[in-house]
Amino acid sequence: MQIMKLQQIRYFLEVVRWGSFSKAAAALYISQPALSKSISQLEAGLHTNLFERTHKGLVLTEQGKRFYERVKPVIEELELILHDTAHPRELAVGMLPTIGSYYFPALAAVFESHRLIPSFEKTSRALYQKLDSGEVEAAIVQELVEAAGYSKRFLFAEPYLVALPTGHPLASRKEISLQDVAGEKLLFSLPGCDARCSLLEGFSQQGLPVDIHMEAPYETLLGYTAAGVGLSFVPDLQARNSAHKGVVFKRIAGQPLTRNLYLVARSPSLLDLFAAHVANPFD
């Protein structure tokens, strides 16, 4: 593959990503005419049109769609090879804060071939954006976006535990029901947080109402719980490793509140590399 041809394919992928020649040109720091000329040369070399302009904007032709689906993973694999050659000991991995604190350290400790560099975001959506931009090579996400086109692997399902003030009447029980919790004043993280979404979905699936007594940043919820403002929820791994004064953690019967965690990587080979090291912490 000639260098110029490779550049044309990279330009093509950027146009697809942005859905616009002008936006792609701005992202690539080149002029729009230069980008249009490069795409025209690519189309001439392939003897087909890759894009067509409609009243809805720029769209891929059928040939363009097939070309994109086949060439995207190839270019991502090549980018990974180039990255590993230039930085053979480092891999940037995106993750949610709770994963970074209570799961990732054990993974990084056994990953001998590379030094894993954590990159934190509060939502899975933000992690996908870092994957799209190439800022991270892999990410541990809570929400799986099927249309993203990355290699993916299910890691584990993690239950949420309820956090109660030590003096709460339910604190003496070994296990409590979700019905018991639903009647209490509940503390939830701010809108947009992955944890909030999965918790509300769990309550909805059980047909139970939610009394959101207060919303606050996730990292402050245990403090409010200890003060007796209301009950909150934390992932099992966090509860196992937390020694927050004035708070006890209780399992919920049947584990109705859980989150599924996935490893998403920019290439199949990178996913295979991680597969040799990832483990279910609940096995």
mmCIF file of C-alpha atoms in Angstrom:
data_model
loop_
_atom_site.group_PDB
_atom_site.id
_atom_site.type_symbol
_atom_site.label_atom_id
_atom_site.label_comp_id
_atom_site.label_asym_id
_atom_site.label_seq_id
_atom_site.Cartn_x
_atom_site.Cartn_y
_atom_site.Cartn_z
ATOM 1 C CA MET A 1 0.000 0.000 0.000
ATOM 2 C CA GLN A 2 1.448 3.333 -1.038
ATOM 3 C CA ILE A 3 1.860 6.042 1.605
ATOM 4 C CA MET A 4 -0.420 8.393 -0.311
ATOM 5 C CA LYS A 5 -3.097 5.715 -0.603
ATOM 6 C CA LEU A 6 -2.942 5.059 3.126
ATOM 7 C CA GLN A 7 -3.380 8.763 3.813
ATOM 8 C CA GLN A 8 -6.395 8.839 1.519
ATOM 9 C CA ILE A 9 -8.005 5.984 3.444
ATOM 10 C CA ARG A 10 -7.389 7.750 6.744
ATOM 11 C CA TYR A 11 -8.990 10.863 5.290
ATOM 12 C CA PHE A 12 -11.936 8.766 4.133
ATOM 13 C CA LEU A 13 -12.453 7.400 7.651
ATOM 14 C CA GLU A 14 -12.420 10.916 9.083
ATOM 15 C CA VAL A 15 -15.064 12.077 6.608
ATOM 16 C CA VAL A 16 -17.264 9.136 7.616
ATOM 17 C CA ARG A 17 -16.671 9.883 11.275
ATOM 18 C CA TRP A 18 -17.681 13.542 10.979
ATOM 19 C CA GLY A 19 -20.270 13.128 8.238
ATOM 20 C CA SER A 20 -18.972 16.297 6.621
ATOM 21 C CA PHE A 21 -16.023 17.326 4.454
ATOM 22 C CA SER A 22 -15.730 20.677 6.199
ATOM 23 C CA LYS A 23 -15.747 19.221 9.718
ATOM 24 C CA ALA A 24 -13.312 16.453 8.743
ATOM 25 C CA ALA A 25 -10.985 18.978 7.111
ATOM 26 C CA ALA A 26 -11.003 21.085 10.270
ATOM 27 C CA ALA A 27 -10.222 18.019 12.403
ATOM 28 C CA LEU A 28 -7.378 17.056 10.062
ATOM 29 C CA TYR A 29 -6.029 20.634 9.851
ATOM 30 C CA ILE A 30 -6.141 20.642 6.062
ATOM 31 C CA SER A 31 -8.186 22.661 3.607
ATOM 32 C CA GLN A 32 -11.517 21.348 2.399
ATOM 33 C CA PRO A 33 -10.434 21.420 -1.286
ATOM 34 C CA ALA A 34 -7.351 19.344 -0.419
ATOM 35 C CA LEU A 35 -9.512 16.818 1.413
ATOM 36 C CA SER A 36 -12.044 16.657 -1.429
ATOM 37 C CA LYS A 37 -9.225 16.115 -3.928
ATOM 38 C CA SER A 38 -7.783 13.273 -1.824
ATOM 39 C CA ILE A 39 -11.164 11.533 -1.594
ATOM 40 C CA SER A 40 -11.690 11.965 -5.355
ATOM 41 C CA GLN A 41 -8.296 10.342 -5.989
ATOM 42 C CA LEU A 42 -9.246 7.469 -3.708
ATOM 43 C CA GLU A 43 -12.552 6.987 -5.525
ATOM 44 C CA ALA A 44 -10.761 7.088 -8.883
ATOM 45 C CA GLY A 45 -8.316 4.441 -7.696
ATOM 46 C CA LEU A 46 -11.173 2.248 -6.489
ATOM 47 C CA HIS A 47 -13.277 2.944 -9.611
ATOM 48 C CA THR A 48 -16.350 3.701 -7.521
ATOM 49 C CA ASN A 49 -18.127 6.518 -5.709
ATOM 50 C CA LEU A 50 -17.880 6.275 -1.929
ATOM 51 C CA PHE A 51 -20.154 9.202 -1.037
ATOM 52 C CA GLU A 52 -23.250 10.845 -2.350
ATOM 53 C CA ARG A 53 -24.826 14.134 -1.337
ATOM 54 C CA THR A 54 -28.522 14.076 -0.427
ATOM 55 C CA HIS A 55 -30.951 16.561 1.065
ATOM 56 C CA LYS A 56 -30.086 14.974 4.430
ATOM 57 C CA GLY A 57 -26.387 15.582 3.934
ATOM 58 C CA LEU A 58 -23.386 13.425 3.064
ATOM 59 C CA VAL A 59 -24.040 9.649 3.060
ATOM 60 C CA LEU A 60 -22.093 6.569 2.051
ATOM 61 C CA THR A 61 -22.998 4.692 -1.098
ATOM 62 C CA GLU A 62 -23.510 0.944 -0.817
ATOM 63 C CA GLN A 63 -19.956 0.409 -2.090
ATOM 64 C CA GLY A 64 -18.794 3.023 0.384
ATOM 65 C CA LYS A 65 -20.475 1.213 3.270
ATOM 66 C CA ARG A 66 -18.853 -2.101 2.340
ATOM 67 C CA PHE A 67 -15.464 -0.450 1.935
ATOM 68 C CA TYR A 68 -15.782 1.307 5.315
ATOM 69 C CA GLU A 69 -16.787 -1.869 7.160
ATOM 70 C CA ARG A 70 -13.782 -3.759 5.778
ATOM 71 C CA VAL A 71 -11.104 -1.096 5.874
ATOM 72 C CA LYS A 72 -11.846 0.448 9.307
ATOM 73 C CA PRO A 73 -10.625 -2.543 11.402
ATOM 74 C CA VAL A 74 -7.586 -2.939 9.121
ATOM 75 C CA ILE A 75 -6.513 0.680 9.625
ATOM 76 C CA GLU A 76 -7.157 0.460 13.371
ATOM 77 C CA GLU A 77 -4.968 -2.656 13.518
ATOM 78 C CA LEU A 78 -2.249 -0.840 11.595
ATOM 79 C CA GLU A 79 -2.499 2.156 13.931
ATOM 80 C CA LEU A 80 -2.100 -0.181 16.899
ATOM 81 C CA ILE A 81 0.997 -1.766 15.352
ATOM 82 C CA LEU A 82 2.507 1.658 14.736
ATOM 83 C CA HIS A 83 1.635 2.757 18.277
ATOM 84 C CA ASP A 84 3.136 -0.382 19.822
ATOM 85 C CA THR A 85 6.286 0.060 17.764
ATOM 86 C CA ALA A 86 6.709 3.644 18.910
ATOM 87 C CA HIS A 87 5.510 3.022 22.491
ATOM 88 C CA PRO A 88 6.025 -0.709 23.110
ATOM 89 C CA ARG A 89 5.473 -0.522 26.842
ATOM 90 C CA GLU A 90 2.417 1.705 27.193
ATOM 91 C CA LEU A 91 -1.305 1.248 26.613
ATOM 92 C CA ALA A 92 -3.864 3.904 27.534
ATOM 93 C CA VAL A 93 -7.013 2.382 29.028
ATOM 94 C CA GLY A 94 -10.182 4.329 29.781
ATOM 95 C CA MET A 95 -12.396 3.488 32.727
ATOM 96 C CA LEU A 96 -14.959 4.689 35.239
ATOM 97 C CA PRO A 97 -13.559 5.909 38.590
ATOM 98 C CA THR A 98 -14.867 2.936 40.587
ATOM 99 C CA ILE A 99 -13.186 0.538 38.140
ATOM 100 C CA GLY A 100 -9.985 2.540 38.351
ATOM 101 C CA SER A 101 -9.948 2.302 42.128
ATOM 102 C CA TYR A 102 -11.117 -1.250 42.796
ATOM 103 C CA TYR A 103 -10.545 -3.429 39.691
ATOM 104 C CA PHE A 104 -7.907 -1.918 37.430
ATOM 105 C CA PRO A 105 -4.955 -2.007 39.888
ATOM 106 C CA ALA A 106 -5.033 -5.816 40.033
ATOM 107 C CA LEU A 107 -5.206 -5.986 36.228
ATOM 108 C CA ALA A 108 -2.294 -3.572 35.805
ATOM 109 C CA ALA A 109 -0.201 -5.580 38.286
ATOM 110 C CA VAL A 110 -0.369 -8.792 36.213
ATOM 111 C CA PHE A 111 -0.082 -7.164 32.788
ATOM 112 C CA GLU A 112 3.578 -7.820 32.062
ATOM 113 C CA SER A 113 3.870 -6.945 28.363
ATOM 114 C CA HIS A 114 2.746 -3.309 28.696
ATOM 115 C CA ARG A 115 2.474 -0.547 31.228
ATOM 116 C CA LEU A 116 -1.208 0.310 31.477
ATOM 117 C CA ILE A 117 -1.980 4.023 31.723
ATOM 118 C CA PRO A 118 -5.413 4.749 33.250
ATOM 119 C CA SER A 119 -7.645 7.456 31.847
ATOM 120 C CA PHE A 120 -10.756 8.306 33.888
ATOM 121 C CA GLU A 121 -14.201 9.462 32.781
ATOM 122 C CA LYS A 122 -17.498 9.532 34.684
ATOM 123 C CA THR A 123 -19.626 8.023 31.890
ATOM 124 C CA SER A 124 -19.327 5.269 29.323
ATOM 125 C CA ARG A 125 -20.322 7.781 26.652
ATOM 126 C CA ALA A 126 -17.225 9.854 27.420
ATOM 127 C CA LEU A 127 -15.073 6.718 27.277
ATOM 128 C CA TYR A 128 -16.362 5.911 23.800
ATOM 129 C CA GLN A 129 -15.426 9.434 22.745
ATOM 130 C CA LYS A 130 -11.871 8.792 23.907
ATOM 131 C CA LEU A 131 -11.843 5.548 21.903
ATOM 132 C CA ASP A 132 -13.110 7.410 18.838
ATOM 133 C CA SER A 133 -10.402 10.044 19.132
ATOM 134 C CA GLY A 134 -7.653 7.476 19.723
ATOM 135 C CA GLU A 135 -6.859 8.926 23.142
ATOM 136 C CA VAL A 136 -7.223 5.427 24.622
ATOM 137 C CA GLU A 137 -6.683 2.033 22.992
ATOM 138 C CA ALA A 138 -9.191 0.204 25.180
ATOM 139 C CA ALA A 139 -11.826 1.012 27.771
ATOM 140 C CA ILE A 140 -13.809 -0.721 30.497
ATOM 141 C CA VAL A 141 -17.373 0.494 30.052
ATOM 142 C CA GLN A 142 -20.716 -0.063 31.744
ATOM 143 C CA GLU A 143 -22.865 0.557 28.674
ATOM 144 C CA LEU A 144 -22.303 -1.373 25.447
ATOM 145 C CA VAL A 145 -22.860 0.584 22.244
ATOM 146 C CA GLU A 146 -23.486 -2.042 19.577
ATOM 147 C CA ALA A 147 -23.001 0.363 16.670
ATOM 148 C CA ALA A 148 -19.575 1.531 17.819
ATOM 149 C CA GLY A 149 -17.749 -1.107 15.736
ATOM 150 C CA TYR A 150 -15.090 -2.015 18.323
ATOM 151 C CA SER A 151 -13.986 -5.437 19.512
ATOM 152 C CA LYS A 152 -15.681 -6.205 22.815
ATOM 153 C CA ARG A 153 -15.696 -8.763 25.618
ATOM 154 C CA PHE A 154 -18.043 -9.190 28.565
ATOM 155 C CA LEU A 155 -16.093 -9.000 31.834
ATOM 156 C CA PHE A 156 -18.497 -9.534 34.716
ATOM 157 C CA ALA A 157 -21.788 -8.530 36.300
ATOM 158 C CA GLU A 158 -21.400 -6.637 39.559
ATOM 159 C CA PRO A 159 -24.215 -6.191 42.086
ATOM 160 C CA TYR A 160 -24.882 -2.932 43.866
ATOM 161 C CA LEU A 161 -25.062 -2.971 47.658
ATOM 162 C CA VAL A 162 -27.104 -0.529 49.701
ATOM 163 C CA ALA A 163 -25.199 1.813 52.024
ATOM 164 C CA LEU A 164 -26.938 2.676 55.299
ATOM 165 C CA PRO A 165 -26.036 4.779 58.339
ATOM 166 C CA THR A 166 -24.779 2.505 61.109
ATOM 167 C CA GLY A 167 -27.767 3.417 63.311
ATOM 168 C CA HIS A 168 -30.421 2.653 60.689
ATOM 169 C CA PRO A 169 -33.051 -0.005 61.636
ATOM 170 C CA LEU A 170 -32.118 -2.094 58.570
ATOM 171 C CA ALA A 171 -28.414 -2.078 59.472
ATOM 172 C CA SER A 172 -28.811 -5.077 61.795
ATOM 173 C CA ARG A 173 -30.076 -7.363 59.041
ATOM 174 C CA LYS A 174 -27.759 -9.671 57.163
ATOM 175 C CA GLU A 175 -29.618 -9.084 53.908
ATOM 176 C CA ILE A 176 -32.468 -6.757 52.959
ATOM 177 C CA SER A 177 -35.047 -6.668 50.180
ATOM 178 C CA LEU A 178 -35.402 -4.053 47.489
ATOM 179 C CA GLN A 179 -38.952 -3.452 48.724
ATOM 180 C CA ASP A 180 -37.499 -2.386 52.091
ATOM 181 C CA VAL A 181 -35.167 0.039 50.345
ATOM 182 C CA ALA A 182 -37.825 1.482 48.007
ATOM 183 C CA GLY A 183 -39.698 2.998 50.952
ATOM 184 C CA GLU A 184 -36.644 4.904 52.200
ATOM 185 C CA LYS A 185 -35.199 8.291 51.325
ATOM 186 C CA LEU A 186 -32.686 7.549 48.590
ATOM 187 C CA LEU A 187 -29.607 9.456 47.507
ATOM 188 C CA PHE A 188 -28.725 9.349 43.810
ATOM 189 C CA SER A 189 -25.846 10.655 41.753
ATOM 190 C CA LEU A 190 -26.453 13.517 39.352
ATOM 191 C CA PRO A 191 -28.223 12.900 36.007
ATOM 192 C CA GLY A 192 -26.015 11.434 33.297
ATOM 193 C CA CYS A 193 -24.056 9.120 35.601
ATOM 194 C CA ASP A 194 -23.949 5.461 34.487
ATOM 195 C CA ALA A 195 -24.665 4.266 38.029
ATOM 196 C CA ARG A 196 -27.814 6.355 38.280
ATOM 197 C CA CYS A 197 -29.148 4.977 34.993
ATOM 198 C CA SER A 198 -28.562 1.333 35.908
ATOM 199 C CA LEU A 199 -30.068 1.769 39.379
ATOM 200 C CA LEU A 200 -33.215 3.453 38.094
ATOM 201 C CA GLU A 201 -33.567 0.728 35.474
ATOM 202 C CA GLY A 202 -33.294 -1.921 38.197
ATOM 203 C CA PHE A 203 -36.064 -0.321 40.240
ATOM 204 C CA SER A 204 -38.219 0.003 37.126
ATOM 205 C CA GLN A 205 -37.778 -3.667 36.235
ATOM 206 C CA GLN A 206 -38.992 -4.592 39.722
ATOM 207 C CA GLY A 207 -41.978 -2.261 39.385
ATOM 208 C CA LEU A 208 -40.944 -0.239 42.428
ATOM 209 C CA PRO A 209 -41.146 3.530 42.952
ATOM 210 C CA VAL A 210 -38.040 5.574 43.698
ATOM 211 C CA ASP A 211 -38.034 8.410 46.227
ATOM 212 C CA ILE A 212 -35.008 10.443 45.147
ATOM 213 C CA HIS A 213 -34.562 12.478 48.287
ATOM 214 C CA MET A 214 -31.387 14.207 47.090
ATOM 215 C CA GLU A 215 -29.040 14.309 44.102
ATOM 216 C CA ALA A 216 -25.316 14.891 44.569
ATOM 217 C CA PRO A 217 -21.970 14.044 42.931
ATOM 218 C CA TYR A 218 -21.342 10.312 43.243
ATOM 219 C CA GLU A 219 -18.185 10.683 45.318
ATOM 220 C CA THR A 220 -20.100 12.583 48.040
ATOM 221 C CA LEU A 221 -22.994 10.155 48.539
ATOM 222 C CA LEU A 222 -21.412 8.060 51.305
ATOM 223 C CA GLY A 223 -20.764 11.205 53.317
ATOM 224 C CA TYR A 224 -24.439 12.132 53.154
ATOM 225 C CA THR A 225 -25.377 8.553 54.014
ATOM 226 C CA ALA A 226 -23.153 8.588 57.100
ATOM 227 C CA ALA A 227 -24.849 11.827 58.178
ATOM 228 C CA GLY A 228 -28.236 10.120 58.019
ATOM 229 C CA VAL A 229 -29.612 12.074 55.064
ATOM 230 C CA GLY A 230 -30.625 8.903 53.179
ATOM 231 C CA LEU A 231 -29.541 5.572 51.705
ATOM 232 C CA SER A 232 -27.247 5.204 48.717
ATOM 233 C CA PHE A 233 -25.851 2.427 46.536
ATOM 234 C CA VAL A 234 -22.298 1.365 45.685
ATOM 235 C CA PRO A 235 -20.843 -1.408 43.493
ATOM 236 C CA ASP A 236 -19.779 -4.560 45.326
ATOM 237 C CA LEU A 237 -16.051 -4.020 44.719
ATOM 238 C CA GLN A 238 -16.225 -0.550 46.213
ATOM 239 C CA ALA A 239 -18.153 -1.812 49.243
ATOM 240 C CA ARG A 240 -15.564 -4.549 49.818
ATOM 241 C CA ASN A 241 -12.765 -2.019 49.882
ATOM 242 C CA SER A 242 -14.503 0.844 51.648
ATOM 243 C CA ALA A 243 -14.076 1.670 55.316
ATOM 244 C CA HIS A 244 -16.223 4.784 55.385
ATOM 245 C CA LYS A 245 -16.944 5.768 58.970
ATOM 246 C CA GLY A 246 -20.601 5.678 59.933
ATOM 247 C CA VAL A 247 -21.722 3.502 56.987
ATOM 248 C CA VAL A 248 -22.521 -0.202 56.643
ATOM 249 C CA PHE A 249 -23.150 -2.086 53.404
ATOM 250 C CA LYS A 250 -25.866 -4.689 52.964
ATOM 251 C CA ARG A 251 -26.599 -7.086 50.132
ATOM 252 C CA ILE A 252 -29.989 -6.878 48.472
ATOM 253 C CA ALA A 253 -31.843 -10.196 48.196
ATOM 254 C CA GLY A 254 -31.787 -11.573 44.664
ATOM 255 C CA GLN A 255 -29.276 -8.948 43.499
ATOM 256 C CA PRO A 256 -31.890 -6.947 41.529
ATOM 257 C CA LEU A 257 -29.517 -3.998 41.066
ATOM 258 C CA THR A 258 -26.461 -4.851 38.972
ATOM 259 C CA ARG A 259 -24.195 -3.390 36.342
ATOM 260 C CA ASN A 260 -22.560 -5.241 33.447
ATOM 261 C CA LEU A 261 -18.979 -4.333 32.618
ATOM 262 C CA TYR A 262 -17.323 -4.811 29.244
ATOM 263 C CA LEU A 263 -13.853 -4.452 27.799
ATOM 264 C CA VAL A 264 -13.917 -2.574 24.496
ATOM 265 C CA ALA A 265 -10.782 -2.373 22.339
ATOM 266 C CA ARG A 266 -9.838 -0.689 19.087
ATOM 267 C CA SER A 267 -8.658 -3.971 17.493
ATOM 268 C CA PRO A 268 -9.197 -7.748 17.873
ATOM 269 C CA SER A 269 -5.515 -8.350 18.644
ATOM 270 C CA LEU A 270 -5.623 -5.878 21.508
ATOM 271 C CA LEU A 271 -8.720 -7.572 22.888
ATOM 272 C CA ASP A 272 -6.875 -10.916 22.727
ATOM 273 C CA LEU A 273 -3.934 -9.361 24.564
ATOM 274 C CA PHE A 274 -6.200 -8.294 27.416
ATOM 275 C CA ALA A 275 -8.095 -11.595 27.429
ATOM 276 C CA ALA A 276 -5.048 -13.370 28.815
ATOM 277 C CA HIS A 277 -5.095 -11.134 31.901
ATOM 278 C CA VAL A 278 -8.666 -10.089 32.720
ATOM 279 C CA ALA A 279 -10.476 -12.054 35.406
ATOM 280 C CA ASN A 280 -13.837 -12.072 37.112
ATOM 281 C CA PRO A 281 -13.249 -10.742 40.642
ATOM 282 C CA PHE A 282 -16.289 -12.645 41.909
ATOM 283 C CA ASP A 283 -15.111 -16.121 40.824
#
